[in-house]
PDB file of C-alpha atoms in Angstrom:
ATOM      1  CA  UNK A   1     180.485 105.181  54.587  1.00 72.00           C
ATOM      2  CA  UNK A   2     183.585 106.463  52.755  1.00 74.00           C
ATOM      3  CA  UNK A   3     183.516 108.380  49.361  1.00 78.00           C
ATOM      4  CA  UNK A   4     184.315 106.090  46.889  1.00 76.00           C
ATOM      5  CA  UNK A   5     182.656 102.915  48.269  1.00 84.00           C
ATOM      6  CA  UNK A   6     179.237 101.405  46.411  1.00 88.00           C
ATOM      7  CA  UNK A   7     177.645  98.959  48.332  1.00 89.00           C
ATOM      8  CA  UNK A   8     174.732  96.806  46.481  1.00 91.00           C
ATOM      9  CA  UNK A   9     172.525  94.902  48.800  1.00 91.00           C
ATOM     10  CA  UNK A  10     170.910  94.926  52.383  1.00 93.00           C
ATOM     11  CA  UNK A  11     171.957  96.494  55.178  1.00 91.00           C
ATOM     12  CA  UNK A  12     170.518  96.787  59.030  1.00 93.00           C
ATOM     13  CA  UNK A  13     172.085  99.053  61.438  1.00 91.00           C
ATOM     14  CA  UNK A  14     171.104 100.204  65.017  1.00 91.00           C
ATOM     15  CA  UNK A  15     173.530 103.308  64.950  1.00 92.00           C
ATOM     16  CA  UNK A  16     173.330 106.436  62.808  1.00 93.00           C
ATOM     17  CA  UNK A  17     174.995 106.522  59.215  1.00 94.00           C
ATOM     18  CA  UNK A  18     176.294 109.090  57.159  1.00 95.00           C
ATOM     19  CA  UNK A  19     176.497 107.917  53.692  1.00 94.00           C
ATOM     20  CA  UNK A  20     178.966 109.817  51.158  1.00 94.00           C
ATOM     21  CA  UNK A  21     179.662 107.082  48.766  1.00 94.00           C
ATOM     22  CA  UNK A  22     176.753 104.838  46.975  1.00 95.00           C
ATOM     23  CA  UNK A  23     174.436 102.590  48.290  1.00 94.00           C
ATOM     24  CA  UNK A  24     171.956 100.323  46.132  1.00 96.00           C
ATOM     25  CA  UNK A  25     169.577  97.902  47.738  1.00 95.00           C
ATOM     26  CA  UNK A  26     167.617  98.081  50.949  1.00 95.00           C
ATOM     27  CA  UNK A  27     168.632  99.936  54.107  1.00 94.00           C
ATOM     28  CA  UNK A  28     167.034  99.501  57.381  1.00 95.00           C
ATOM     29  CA  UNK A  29     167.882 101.964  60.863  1.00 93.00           C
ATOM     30  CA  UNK A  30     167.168 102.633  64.058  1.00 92.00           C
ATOM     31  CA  UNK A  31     168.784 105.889  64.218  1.00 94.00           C
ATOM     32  CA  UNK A  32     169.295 108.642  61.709  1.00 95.00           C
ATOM     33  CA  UNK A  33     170.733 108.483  57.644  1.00 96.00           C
ATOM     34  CA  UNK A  34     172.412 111.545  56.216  1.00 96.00           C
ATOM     35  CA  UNK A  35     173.335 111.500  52.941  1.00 96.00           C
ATOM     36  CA  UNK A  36     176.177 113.926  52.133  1.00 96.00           C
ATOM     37  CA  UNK A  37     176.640 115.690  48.872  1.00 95.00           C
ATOM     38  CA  UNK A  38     178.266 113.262  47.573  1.00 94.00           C
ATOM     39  CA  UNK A  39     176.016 110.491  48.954  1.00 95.00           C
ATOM     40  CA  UNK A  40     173.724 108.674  46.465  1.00 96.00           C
ATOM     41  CA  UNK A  41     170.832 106.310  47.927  1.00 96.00           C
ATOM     42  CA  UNK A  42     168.784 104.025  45.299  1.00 97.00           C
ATOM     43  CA  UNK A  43     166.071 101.702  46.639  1.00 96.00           C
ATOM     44  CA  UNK A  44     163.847 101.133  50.127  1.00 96.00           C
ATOM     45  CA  UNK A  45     165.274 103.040  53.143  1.00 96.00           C
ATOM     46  CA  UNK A  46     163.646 102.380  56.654  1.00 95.00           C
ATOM     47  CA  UNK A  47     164.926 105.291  59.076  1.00 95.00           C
ATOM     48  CA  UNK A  48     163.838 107.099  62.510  1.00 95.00           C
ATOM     49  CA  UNK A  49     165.199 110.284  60.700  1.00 96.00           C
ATOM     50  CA  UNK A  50     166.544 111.079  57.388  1.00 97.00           C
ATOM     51  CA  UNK A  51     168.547 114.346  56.330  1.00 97.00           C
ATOM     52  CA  UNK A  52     169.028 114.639  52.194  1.00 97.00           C
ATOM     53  CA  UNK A  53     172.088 116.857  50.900  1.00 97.00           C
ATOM     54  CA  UNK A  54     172.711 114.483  47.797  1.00 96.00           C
ATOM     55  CA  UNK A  55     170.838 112.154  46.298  1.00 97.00           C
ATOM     56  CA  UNK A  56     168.376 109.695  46.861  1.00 97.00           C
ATOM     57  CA  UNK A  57     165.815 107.494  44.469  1.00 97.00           C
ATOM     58  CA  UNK A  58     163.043 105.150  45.161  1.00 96.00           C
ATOM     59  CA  UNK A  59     160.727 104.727  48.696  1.00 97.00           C
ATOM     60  CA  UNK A  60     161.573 106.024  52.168  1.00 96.00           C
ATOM     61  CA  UNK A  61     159.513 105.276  55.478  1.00 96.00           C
ATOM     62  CA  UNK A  62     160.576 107.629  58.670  1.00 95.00           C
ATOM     63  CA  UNK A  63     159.278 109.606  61.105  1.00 94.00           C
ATOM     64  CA  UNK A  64     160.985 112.920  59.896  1.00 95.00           C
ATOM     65  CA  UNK A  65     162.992 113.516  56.645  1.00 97.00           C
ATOM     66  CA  UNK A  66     164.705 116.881  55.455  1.00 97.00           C
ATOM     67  CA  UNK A  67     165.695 117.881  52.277  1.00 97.00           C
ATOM     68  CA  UNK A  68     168.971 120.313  52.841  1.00 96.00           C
ATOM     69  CA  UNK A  69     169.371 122.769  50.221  1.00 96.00           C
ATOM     70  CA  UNK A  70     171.587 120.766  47.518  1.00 96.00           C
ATOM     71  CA  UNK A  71     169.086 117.670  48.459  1.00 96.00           C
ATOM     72  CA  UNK A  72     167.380 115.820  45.762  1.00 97.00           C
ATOM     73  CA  UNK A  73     164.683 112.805  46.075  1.00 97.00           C
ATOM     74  CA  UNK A  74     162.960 111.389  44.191  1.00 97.00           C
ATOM     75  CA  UNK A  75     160.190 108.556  44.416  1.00 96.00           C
ATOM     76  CA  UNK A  76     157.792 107.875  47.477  1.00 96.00           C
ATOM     77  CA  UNK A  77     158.126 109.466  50.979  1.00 96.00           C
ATOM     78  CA  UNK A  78     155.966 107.810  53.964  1.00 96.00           C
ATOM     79  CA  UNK A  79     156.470 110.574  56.416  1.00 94.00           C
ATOM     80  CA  UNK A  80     154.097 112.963  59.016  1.00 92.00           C
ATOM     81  CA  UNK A  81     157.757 115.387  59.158  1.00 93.00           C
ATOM     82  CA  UNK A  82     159.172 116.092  55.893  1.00 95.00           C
ATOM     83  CA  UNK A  83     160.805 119.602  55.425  1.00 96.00           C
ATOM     84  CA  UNK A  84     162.449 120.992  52.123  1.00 95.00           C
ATOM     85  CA  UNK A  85     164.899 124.036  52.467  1.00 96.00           C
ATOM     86  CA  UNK A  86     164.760 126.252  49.877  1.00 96.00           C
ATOM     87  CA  UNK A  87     167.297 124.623  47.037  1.00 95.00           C
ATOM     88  CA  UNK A  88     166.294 121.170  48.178  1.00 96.00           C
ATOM     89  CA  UNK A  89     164.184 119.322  45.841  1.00 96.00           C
ATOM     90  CA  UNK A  90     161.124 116.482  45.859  1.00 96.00           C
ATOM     91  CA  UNK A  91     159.944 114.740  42.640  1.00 96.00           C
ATOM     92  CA  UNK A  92     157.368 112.006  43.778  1.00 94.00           C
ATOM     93  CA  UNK A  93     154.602 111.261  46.452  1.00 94.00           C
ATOM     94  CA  UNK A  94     154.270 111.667  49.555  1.00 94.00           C
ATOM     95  CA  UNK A  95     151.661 109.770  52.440  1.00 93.00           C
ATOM     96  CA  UNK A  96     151.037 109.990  55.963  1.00 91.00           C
ATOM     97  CA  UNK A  97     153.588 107.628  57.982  1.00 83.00           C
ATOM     98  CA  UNK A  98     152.845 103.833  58.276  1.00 74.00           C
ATOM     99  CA  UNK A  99     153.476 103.008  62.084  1.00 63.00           C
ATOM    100  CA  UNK A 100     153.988  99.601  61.306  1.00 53.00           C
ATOM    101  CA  UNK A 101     157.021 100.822  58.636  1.00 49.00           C
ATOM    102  CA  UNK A 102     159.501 102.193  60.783  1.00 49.00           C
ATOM    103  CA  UNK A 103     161.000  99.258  62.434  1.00 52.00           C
ATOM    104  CA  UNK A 104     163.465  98.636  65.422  1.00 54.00           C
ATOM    105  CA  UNK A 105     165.693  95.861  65.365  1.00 58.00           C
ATOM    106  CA  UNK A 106     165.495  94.708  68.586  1.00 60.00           C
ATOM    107  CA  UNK A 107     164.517  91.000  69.265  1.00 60.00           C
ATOM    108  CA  UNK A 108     161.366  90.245  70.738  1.00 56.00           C
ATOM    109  CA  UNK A 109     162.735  88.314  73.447  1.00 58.00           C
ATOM    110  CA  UNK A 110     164.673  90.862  74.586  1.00 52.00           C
ATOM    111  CA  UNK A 111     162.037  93.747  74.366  1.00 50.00           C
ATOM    112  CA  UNK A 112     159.617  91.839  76.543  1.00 48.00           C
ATOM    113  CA  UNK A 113     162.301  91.081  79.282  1.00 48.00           C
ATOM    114  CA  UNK A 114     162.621  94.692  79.454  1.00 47.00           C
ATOM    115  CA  UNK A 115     159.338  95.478  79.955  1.00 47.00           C
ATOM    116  CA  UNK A 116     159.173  92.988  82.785  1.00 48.00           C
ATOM    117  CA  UNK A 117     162.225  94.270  83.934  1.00 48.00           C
ATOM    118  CA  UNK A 118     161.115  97.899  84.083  1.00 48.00           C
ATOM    119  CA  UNK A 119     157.827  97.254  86.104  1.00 49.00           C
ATOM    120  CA  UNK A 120     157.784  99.506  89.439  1.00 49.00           C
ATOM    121  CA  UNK A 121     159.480  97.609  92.385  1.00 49.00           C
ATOM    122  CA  UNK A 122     158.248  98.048  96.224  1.00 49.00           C
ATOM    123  CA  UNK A 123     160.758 100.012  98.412  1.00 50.00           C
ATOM    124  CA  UNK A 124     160.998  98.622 101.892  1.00 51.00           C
ATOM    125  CA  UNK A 125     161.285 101.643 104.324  1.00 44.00           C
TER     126      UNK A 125
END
């Protein structure tokens, strides 16, 4: 997302995102967030991984998040892999991951064809 773009609202993606403009609202991912310097973040973000070089306010669930050196967050962080480089900075909470947080977008139809799909088949020799 371009500098110079605010989006208000919710969003779902299955790809990674690199924000360097403003989001507001509630952002759900299967993949990764950065937020550049310029990037600003306010509200609930639901991410495999986040990586914080500008700004971002309210709650995040993930399985990792770093805070790069000109990072700044501030709120609630539901995490078991947070890192901070020295520069970065954390104003809030922070509490062991909730499994059932970080989400995947896949429908349930599909994820339980796959699974019947990927059972072992017999070879004939």
């Amino acid at each position: 997302m371009a500098k110079g773009c605010n989006i208000t609202g919710e969003l779902q993606l299955a790809c990674d995102i690199q924000v360097d403009g403003i989001i507001e609202g509630k952002l759900r991912l299967e993949k990764t967030l950065v937020v550049s310097n310029s990037g600003r973040l306010k509200g609930e973000i639901y991410a495999d991984k986040i990586i914080v070089n500008g700004l971002v306010e309210g709650t995040c669930y993930a399985n990792a998040i770093e805070i790069l050196d000109k990072g700044k967050v501030t709120g609630t962080i539901y995490c078991d892999d947070l890192s901070i480089e020295r520069g970065g900075c954390f104003l809030g909470s922070t509490y062991p991951a909730e499994k059932e947080q970080v989400i995947t977008l896949e429908p349930k139809d599909k994820a339980s064809a796959k699974k019947m799909n990927s059972e072992p088949k017999a070879v004939n020799e």
